[in-house]
């Protein structure tokens, strides 16, 4: 990316990139007059001041933060952090316990008992639980950065008891590990992004993240992906035909 600013007879140009090792760098070129030229390379350090070039460093820094958030976010094909612990229906379980050897669908909501999550998003998974299981999903979970008591009340509110399981990511450890956290500020601090996900044996097969309004994270949208010839399970079996759930057995 490049930033150019002209003022008082000088031209400043900034470039930023991320190295193969994941280290961010910002190149700043400042030219004044015909012969005055300064090239500086700086690592990304919060609050760096470079005199007249500081505006470029700040711009590079802000763009680096945005790039990091995207680069680190969970993607299809990634393996979930299996060693982490979560609270499921009030009991402690590892991510491996939840996902290993199974096809699992997850509905992640920014806040249990908040309007959209309670009235639309999570209920869509309760309503369509049987349809998802017909497509090969074995377990369904609703995840939120809330404590187990709030999640228990949430399940009662949406009629999810015995249909979907509640994951309380109380300290947001899982949410941060997969890069899908959002800072809601005074509203509620760090919360989960709104998304739906299907994972096969801990590997992400489908991921639908809503960055704005509630649109593509619903169970209905997820079901529409299963109708496609490249649905998550079909695609997974194309890439991993040796997996148990992809094998066919003679009676």
mmCIF file of N, CA and C in Angstrom, residues 50-149:
data_model
loop_
_atom_site.group_PDB
_atom_site.id
_atom_site.type_symbol
_atom_site.label_atom_id
_atom_site.label_comp_id
_atom_site.label_asym_id
_atom_site.label_seq_id
_atom_site.Cartn_x
_atom_site.Cartn_y
_atom_site.Cartn_z
ATOM 1 N N UNK A 50 8.669 9.899 13.886
ATOM 2 C CA UNK A 50 9.733 10.086 12.905
ATOM 3 C C UNK A 50 9.779 11.536 12.428
ATOM 4 N N UNK A 51 9.431 12.455 13.276
ATOM 5 C CA UNK A 51 9.456 13.846 12.876
ATOM 6 C C UNK A 51 8.445 14.113 11.775
ATOM 7 N N UNK A 52 8.920 14.697 10.652
ATOM 8 C CA UNK A 52 8.017 15.022 9.556
ATOM 9 C C UNK A 52 7.456 13.783 8.906
ATOM 10 N N UNK A 53 8.112 12.637 9.094
ATOM 11 C CA UNK A 53 7.623 11.398 8.482
ATOM 12 C C UNK A 53 6.649 10.647 9.376
ATOM 13 N N UNK A 54 6.354 11.217 10.549
ATOM 14 C CA UNK A 54 5.557 10.463 11.512
ATOM 15 C C UNK A 54 4.162 10.151 10.992
ATOM 16 N N UNK A 55 3.611 11.050 10.139
ATOM 17 C CA UNK A 55 2.264 10.785 9.642
ATOM 18 C C UNK A 55 2.244 9.529 8.785
ATOM 19 N N UNK A 56 3.361 9.267 8.085
ATOM 20 C CA UNK A 56 3.427 8.073 7.254
ATOM 21 C C UNK A 56 3.546 6.840 8.143
ATOM 22 N N UNK A 57 4.404 6.936 9.186
ATOM 23 C CA UNK A 57 4.556 5.817 10.103
ATOM 24 C C UNK A 57 3.241 5.470 10.774
ATOM 25 N N UNK A 58 2.480 6.497 11.175
ATOM 26 C CA UNK A 58 1.197 6.250 11.814
ATOM 27 C C UNK A 58 0.234 5.589 10.856
ATOM 28 N N UNK A 59 0.242 6.054 9.589
ATOM 29 C CA UNK A 59 -0.666 5.464 8.607
ATOM 30 C C UNK A 59 -0.285 4.008 8.356
ATOM 31 N N UNK A 60 1.019 3.739 8.233
ATOM 32 C CA UNK A 60 1.457 2.357 8.041
ATOM 33 C C UNK A 60 1.066 1.508 9.235
ATOM 34 N N UNK A 61 1.209 2.066 10.440
ATOM 35 C CA UNK A 61 0.870 1.306 11.638
ATOM 36 C C UNK A 61 -0.599 0.949 11.651
ATOM 37 N N UNK A 62 -1.469 1.912 11.334
ATOM 38 C CA UNK A 62 -2.885 1.640 11.368
ATOM 39 C C UNK A 62 -3.278 0.620 10.321
ATOM 40 N N UNK A 63 -2.663 0.677 9.136
ATOM 41 C CA UNK A 63 -2.970 -0.305 8.108
ATOM 42 C C UNK A 63 -2.435 -1.680 8.493
ATOM 43 N N UNK A 64 -1.311 -1.718 9.222
ATOM 44 C CA UNK A 64 -0.751 -3.000 9.656
ATOM 45 C C UNK A 64 -1.714 -3.714 10.609
ATOM 46 N N UNK A 65 -2.349 -2.953 11.525
ATOM 47 C CA UNK A 65 -3.291 -3.549 12.465
ATOM 48 C C UNK A 65 -4.454 -4.179 11.710
ATOM 49 N N UNK A 66 -4.998 -3.465 10.704
ATOM 50 C CA UNK A 66 -6.105 -4.004 9.947
ATOM 51 C C UNK A 66 -5.690 -5.259 9.194
ATOM 52 N N UNK A 67 -4.499 -5.251 8.605
ATOM 53 C CA UNK A 67 -4.039 -6.400 7.845
ATOM 54 C C UNK A 67 -3.880 -7.616 8.750
ATOM 55 N N UNK A 68 -3.359 -7.380 9.959
ATOM 56 C CA UNK A 68 -3.153 -8.476 10.895
ATOM 57 C C UNK A 68 -4.467 -9.153 11.238
ATOM 58 N N UNK A 69 -5.532 -8.355 11.457
ATOM 59 C CA UNK A 69 -6.807 -8.922 11.847
ATOM 60 C C UNK A 69 -7.334 -9.856 10.768
ATOM 61 N N UNK A 70 -7.128 -9.490 9.503
ATOM 62 C CA UNK A 70 -7.601 -10.321 8.409
ATOM 63 C C UNK A 70 -6.698 -11.526 8.211
ATOM 64 N N UNK A 71 -5.394 -11.317 8.266
ATOM 65 C CA UNK A 71 -4.441 -12.380 7.982
ATOM 66 C C UNK A 71 -4.533 -13.498 9.014
ATOM 67 N N UNK A 72 -4.844 -13.179 10.269
ATOM 68 C CA UNK A 72 -4.845 -14.164 11.337
ATOM 69 C C UNK A 72 -6.194 -14.858 11.510
ATOM 70 N N UNK A 73 -7.259 -14.357 10.862
ATOM 71 C CA UNK A 73 -8.587 -14.931 11.050
ATOM 72 C C UNK A 73 -8.663 -16.347 10.500
ATOM 73 N N UNK A 74 -9.530 -17.143 11.109
ATOM 74 C CA UNK A 74 -9.747 -18.527 10.707
ATOM 75 C C UNK A 74 -10.212 -18.604 9.256
ATOM 76 N N UNK A 75 -9.758 -19.628 8.545
ATOM 77 C CA UNK A 75 -10.132 -19.824 7.152
ATOM 78 C C UNK A 75 -10.478 -21.287 6.917
ATOM 79 N N UNK A 76 -11.218 -21.538 5.840
ATOM 80 C CA UNK A 76 -11.533 -22.911 5.455
ATOM 81 C C UNK A 76 -10.228 -23.669 5.226
ATOM 82 N N UNK A 77 -10.144 -24.874 5.772
ATOM 83 C CA UNK A 77 -8.932 -25.679 5.656
ATOM 84 C C UNK A 77 -8.034 -25.616 6.884
ATOM 85 N N UNK A 78 -8.294 -24.643 7.769
ATOM 86 C CA UNK A 78 -7.499 -24.525 8.993
ATOM 87 C C UNK A 78 -7.946 -25.556 10.028
ATOM 88 N N UNK A 79 -7.008 -25.963 10.871
ATOM 89 C CA UNK A 79 -7.325 -26.858 11.985
ATOM 90 C C UNK A 79 -7.587 -26.028 13.231
ATOM 91 N N UNK A 80 -8.630 -26.343 13.939
ATOM 92 C CA UNK A 80 -8.988 -25.606 15.146
ATOM 93 C C UNK A 80 -7.959 -25.861 16.253
ATOM 94 N N UNK A 81 -7.820 -24.932 17.203
ATOM 95 C CA UNK A 81 -6.870 -25.097 18.312
ATOM 96 C C UNK A 81 -7.361 -26.157 19.298
ATOM 97 N N UNK A 82 -7.020 -27.401 19.035
ATOM 98 C CA UNK A 82 -7.616 -28.538 19.737
ATOM 99 C C UNK A 82 -7.266 -28.613 21.226
ATOM 100 N N UNK A 83 -6.200 -27.962 21.648
ATOM 101 C CA UNK A 83 -5.763 -28.096 23.039
ATOM 102 C C UNK A 83 -6.506 -27.165 23.997
ATOM 103 N N UNK A 84 -7.242 -26.198 23.487
ATOM 104 C CA UNK A 84 -7.919 -25.240 24.352
ATOM 105 C C UNK A 84 -9.109 -25.870 25.066
ATOM 106 N N UNK A 85 -9.474 -25.279 26.193
ATOM 107 C CA UNK A 85 -10.616 -25.765 26.970
ATOM 108 C C UNK A 85 -11.787 -24.795 26.847
ATOM 109 N N UNK A 86 -12.991 -25.352 26.802
ATOM 110 C CA UNK A 86 -14.213 -24.574 26.748
ATOM 111 C C UNK A 86 -15.216 -25.173 27.728
ATOM 112 N N UNK A 87 -16.259 -24.435 28.030
ATOM 113 C CA UNK A 87 -17.309 -24.948 28.903
ATOM 114 C C UNK A 87 -18.522 -25.292 28.051
ATOM 115 N N UNK A 88 -18.893 -26.564 28.028
ATOM 116 C CA UNK A 88 -20.009 -27.041 27.211
ATOM 117 C C UNK A 88 -21.117 -27.534 28.125
ATOM 118 N N UNK A 89 -22.255 -26.887 28.024
ATOM 119 C CA UNK A 89 -23.392 -27.224 28.901
ATOM 120 C C UNK A 89 -22.958 -27.316 30.363
ATOM 121 N N UNK A 90 -22.094 -26.391 30.762
ATOM 122 C CA UNK A 90 -21.661 -26.305 32.154
ATOM 123 C C UNK A 90 -20.477 -27.160 32.522
ATOM 124 N N UNK A 91 -19.994 -28.013 31.609
ATOM 125 C CA UNK A 91 -18.879 -28.909 31.896
ATOM 126 C C UNK A 91 -17.654 -28.529 31.068
ATOM 127 N N UNK A 92 -16.471 -28.703 31.639
ATOM 128 C CA UNK A 92 -15.235 -28.377 30.937
ATOM 129 C C UNK A 92 -14.884 -29.457 29.911
ATOM 130 N N UNK A 93 -14.592 -29.033 28.688
ATOM 131 C CA UNK A 93 -14.188 -29.937 27.614
ATOM 132 C C UNK A 93 -13.123 -29.256 26.775
ATOM 133 N N UNK A 94 -12.284 -30.064 26.142
ATOM 134 C CA UNK A 94 -11.310 -29.485 25.217
ATOM 135 C C UNK A 94 -11.956 -29.349 23.843
ATOM 136 N N UNK A 95 -11.342 -28.527 23.015
ATOM 137 C CA UNK A 95 -11.814 -28.383 21.642
ATOM 138 C C UNK A 95 -11.728 -29.729 20.925
ATOM 139 N N UNK A 96 -10.710 -30.511 21.266
ATOM 140 C CA UNK A 96 -10.568 -31.843 20.680
ATOM 141 C C UNK A 96 -11.749 -32.735 21.048
ATOM 142 N N UNK A 97 -12.187 -32.655 22.314
ATOM 143 C CA UNK A 97 -13.347 -33.443 22.749
ATOM 144 C C UNK A 97 -14.589 -33.112 21.914
ATOM 145 N N UNK A 98 -14.721 -31.853 21.558
ATOM 146 C CA UNK A 98 -15.913 -31.388 20.839
ATOM 147 C C UNK A 98 -15.882 -31.782 19.364
ATOM 148 N N UNK A 99 -14.715 -31.670 18.738
ATOM 149 C CA UNK A 99 -14.658 -31.758 17.280
ATOM 150 C C UNK A 99 -14.018 -33.031 16.720
ATOM 151 N N UNK A 100 -13.184 -33.702 17.484
ATOM 152 C CA UNK A 100 -12.419 -34.811 16.911
ATOM 153 C C UNK A 100 -13.312 -35.956 16.445
ATOM 154 N N UNK A 101 -13.105 -36.379 15.196
ATOM 155 C CA UNK A 101 -13.796 -37.526 14.647
ATOM 156 C C UNK A 101 -15.257 -37.307 14.322
ATOM 157 N N UNK A 102 -15.697 -36.048 14.312
ATOM 158 C CA UNK A 102 -17.107 -35.757 14.069
ATOM 159 C C UNK A 102 -17.271 -34.594 13.100
ATOM 160 N N UNK A 103 -18.469 -34.504 12.537
ATOM 161 C CA UNK A 103 -18.853 -33.342 11.742
ATOM 162 C C UNK A 103 -19.724 -32.461 12.630
ATOM 163 N N UNK A 104 -19.254 -31.245 12.861
ATOM 164 C CA UNK A 104 -19.870 -30.372 13.854
ATOM 165 C C UNK A 104 -20.218 -29.023 13.225
ATOM 166 N N UNK A 105 -21.395 -28.516 13.549
ATOM 167 C CA UNK A 105 -21.795 -27.172 13.126
ATOM 168 C C UNK A 105 -21.807 -26.252 14.337
ATOM 169 N N UNK A 106 -21.319 -25.035 14.146
ATOM 170 C CA UNK A 106 -21.260 -24.057 15.235
ATOM 171 C C UNK A 106 -21.941 -22.765 14.797
ATOM 172 N N UNK A 107 -22.761 -22.251 15.665
ATOM 173 C CA UNK A 107 -23.361 -20.926 15.509
ATOM 174 C C UNK A 107 -22.732 -20.043 16.584
ATOM 175 N N UNK A 108 -21.965 -19.042 16.183
ATOM 176 C CA UNK A 108 -21.311 -18.152 17.142
ATOM 177 C C UNK A 108 -22.026 -16.809 17.147
ATOM 178 N N UNK A 109 -22.403 -16.353 18.329
ATOM 179 C CA UNK A 109 -23.154 -15.103 18.452
ATOM 180 C C UNK A 109 -22.365 -14.092 19.290
ATOM 181 N N UNK A 110 -22.508 -12.806 18.984
ATOM 182 C CA UNK A 110 -21.794 -11.772 19.756
ATOM 183 C C UNK A 110 -22.255 -11.675 21.201
ATOM 184 N N UNK A 111 -23.531 -11.959 21.473
ATOM 185 C CA UNK A 111 -24.006 -11.833 22.849
ATOM 186 C C UNK A 111 -25.251 -12.640 23.112
ATOM 187 N N UNK A 112 -25.161 -13.604 24.021
ATOM 188 C CA UNK A 112 -26.346 -14.354 24.411
ATOM 189 C C UNK A 112 -27.379 -13.397 25.008
ATOM 190 N N UNK A 113 -28.636 -13.641 24.691
ATOM 191 C CA UNK A 113 -29.774 -12.870 25.193
ATOM 192 C C UNK A 113 -29.894 -11.478 24.587
ATOM 193 N N UNK A 114 -29.041 -11.130 23.619
ATOM 194 C CA UNK A 114 -29.208 -9.872 22.896
ATOM 195 C C UNK A 114 -30.233 -10.094 21.776
ATOM 196 N N UNK A 115 -30.868 -9.035 21.288
ATOM 197 C CA UNK A 115 -32.023 -9.188 20.394
ATOM 198 C C UNK A 115 -31.823 -10.068 19.162
ATOM 199 N N UNK A 116 -30.866 -9.743 18.293
ATOM 200 C CA UNK A 116 -30.696 -10.508 17.055
ATOM 201 C C UNK A 116 -30.281 -11.946 17.337
ATOM 202 N N UNK A 117 -29.412 -12.130 18.312
ATOM 203 C CA UNK A 117 -28.931 -13.466 18.653
ATOM 204 C C UNK A 117 -30.060 -14.336 19.201
ATOM 205 N N UNK A 118 -30.941 -13.727 19.992
ATOM 206 C CA UNK A 118 -32.011 -14.468 20.660
ATOM 207 C C UNK A 118 -33.229 -14.672 19.773
ATOM 208 N N UNK A 119 -33.508 -13.695 18.917
ATOM 209 C CA UNK A 119 -34.732 -13.755 18.115
ATOM 210 C C UNK A 119 -34.534 -14.367 16.730
ATOM 211 N N UNK A 120 -33.290 -14.301 16.205
ATOM 212 C CA UNK A 120 -33.078 -14.742 14.820
ATOM 213 C C UNK A 120 -31.949 -15.755 14.644
ATOM 214 N N UNK A 121 -30.732 -15.377 15.060
ATOM 215 C CA UNK A 121 -29.563 -16.178 14.693
ATOM 216 C C UNK A 121 -29.573 -17.571 15.334
ATOM 217 N N UNK A 122 -29.460 -17.621 16.661
ATOM 218 C CA UNK A 122 -29.423 -18.925 17.341
ATOM 219 C C UNK A 122 -30.694 -19.750 17.099
ATOM 220 N N UNK A 123 -31.892 -19.151 17.116
ATOM 221 C CA UNK A 123 -33.095 -19.945 16.844
ATOM 222 C C UNK A 123 -33.107 -20.589 15.462
ATOM 223 N N UNK A 124 -32.408 -20.005 14.495
ATOM 224 C CA UNK A 124 -32.375 -20.612 13.160
ATOM 225 C C UNK A 124 -31.710 -21.986 13.205
ATOM 226 N N UNK A 125 -30.775 -22.187 14.130
ATOM 227 C CA UNK A 125 -30.103 -23.479 14.259
ATOM 228 C C UNK A 125 -30.963 -24.470 15.039
ATOM 229 N N UNK A 126 -31.725 -23.968 15.994
ATOM 230 C CA UNK A 126 -32.660 -24.840 16.708
ATOM 231 C C UNK A 126 -33.730 -25.336 15.738
ATOM 232 N N UNK A 127 -34.267 -24.425 14.958
ATOM 233 C CA UNK A 127 -35.326 -24.740 14.004
ATOM 234 C C UNK A 127 -34.868 -25.724 12.933
ATOM 235 N N UNK A 128 -33.621 -25.595 12.494
ATOM 236 C CA UNK A 128 -33.127 -26.401 11.380
ATOM 237 C C UNK A 128 -32.184 -27.520 11.812
ATOM 238 N N UNK A 129 -32.201 -27.864 13.089
ATOM 239 C CA UNK A 129 -31.286 -28.888 13.603
ATOM 240 C C UNK A 129 -31.459 -30.216 12.872
ATOM 241 N N UNK A 130 -32.678 -30.652 12.686
ATOM 242 C CA UNK A 130 -32.921 -31.937 12.023
ATOM 243 C C UNK A 130 -32.454 -31.915 10.569
ATOM 244 N N UNK A 131 -32.683 -30.803 9.885
ATOM 245 C CA UNK A 131 -32.259 -30.687 8.488
ATOM 246 C C UNK A 131 -30.740 -30.740 8.373
ATOM 247 N N UNK A 132 -30.048 -30.098 9.318
ATOM 248 C CA UNK A 132 -28.586 -30.128 9.298
ATOM 249 C C UNK A 132 -28.072 -31.545 9.569
ATOM 250 N N UNK A 133 -28.737 -32.254 10.461
ATOM 251 C CA UNK A 133 -28.321 -33.623 10.762
ATOM 252 C C UNK A 133 -28.570 -34.551 9.574
ATOM 253 N N UNK A 134 -29.608 -34.259 8.798
ATOM 254 C CA UNK A 134 -29.853 -35.036 7.585
ATOM 255 C C UNK A 134 -28.721 -34.856 6.572
ATOM 256 N N UNK A 135 -28.033 -33.718 6.667
ATOM 257 C CA UNK A 135 -26.914 -33.440 5.760
ATOM 258 C C UNK A 135 -25.593 -34.004 6.271
ATOM 259 N N UNK A 136 -25.626 -34.645 7.434
ATOM 260 C CA UNK A 136 -24.410 -35.272 7.954
ATOM 261 C C UNK A 136 -23.811 -34.625 9.171
ATOM 262 N N UNK A 137 -24.397 -33.515 9.636
ATOM 263 C CA UNK A 137 -23.908 -32.859 10.854
ATOM 264 C C UNK A 137 -24.307 -33.703 12.057
ATOM 265 N N UNK A 138 -23.340 -34.009 12.900
ATOM 266 C CA UNK A 138 -23.600 -34.876 14.054
ATOM 267 C C UNK A 138 -23.933 -34.107 15.326
ATOM 268 N N UNK A 139 -23.252 -32.995 15.551
ATOM 269 C CA UNK A 139 -23.491 -32.187 16.744
ATOM 270 C C UNK A 139 -23.615 -30.722 16.358
ATOM 271 N N UNK A 140 -24.474 -30.005 17.073
ATOM 272 C CA UNK A 140 -24.649 -28.569 16.858
ATOM 273 C C UNK A 140 -24.366 -27.821 18.155
ATOM 274 N N UNK A 141 -23.653 -26.708 18.029
ATOM 275 C CA UNK A 141 -23.294 -25.907 19.188
ATOM 276 C C UNK A 141 -23.597 -24.434 18.926
ATOM 277 N N UNK A 142 -23.955 -23.743 20.001
ATOM 278 C CA UNK A 142 -24.052 -22.287 19.971
ATOM 279 C C UNK A 142 -22.961 -21.749 20.889
ATOM 280 N N UNK A 143 -22.097 -20.895 20.349
ATOM 281 C CA UNK A 143 -20.946 -20.375 21.095
ATOM 282 C C UNK A 143 -21.096 -18.881 21.321
ATOM 283 N N UNK A 144 -20.712 -18.442 22.513
ATOM 284 C CA UNK A 144 -20.685 -17.015 22.803
ATOM 285 C C UNK A 144 -19.649 -16.734 23.883
ATOM 286 N N UNK A 145 -19.113 -15.528 23.877
ATOM 287 C CA UNK A 145 -18.200 -15.101 24.936
ATOM 288 C C UNK A 145 -19.063 -14.633 26.106
ATOM 289 N N UNK A 146 -19.547 -15.591 26.836
ATOM 290 C CA UNK A 146 -20.369 -15.375 28.031
ATOM 291 C C UNK A 146 -20.056 -16.481 29.024
ATOM 292 N N UNK A 147 -20.534 -16.333 30.265
ATOM 293 C CA UNK A 147 -20.307 -17.386 31.258
ATOM 294 C C UNK A 147 -21.358 -18.484 31.115
ATOM 295 N N UNK A 148 -21.135 -19.592 31.794
ATOM 296 C CA UNK A 148 -21.999 -20.760 31.633
ATOM 297 C C UNK A 148 -23.422 -20.514 32.140
ATOM 298 N N UNK A 149 -23.582 -19.619 33.101
ATOM 299 C CA UNK A 149 -24.918 -19.344 33.630
ATOM 300 C C UNK A 149 -25.754 -18.563 32.615
#
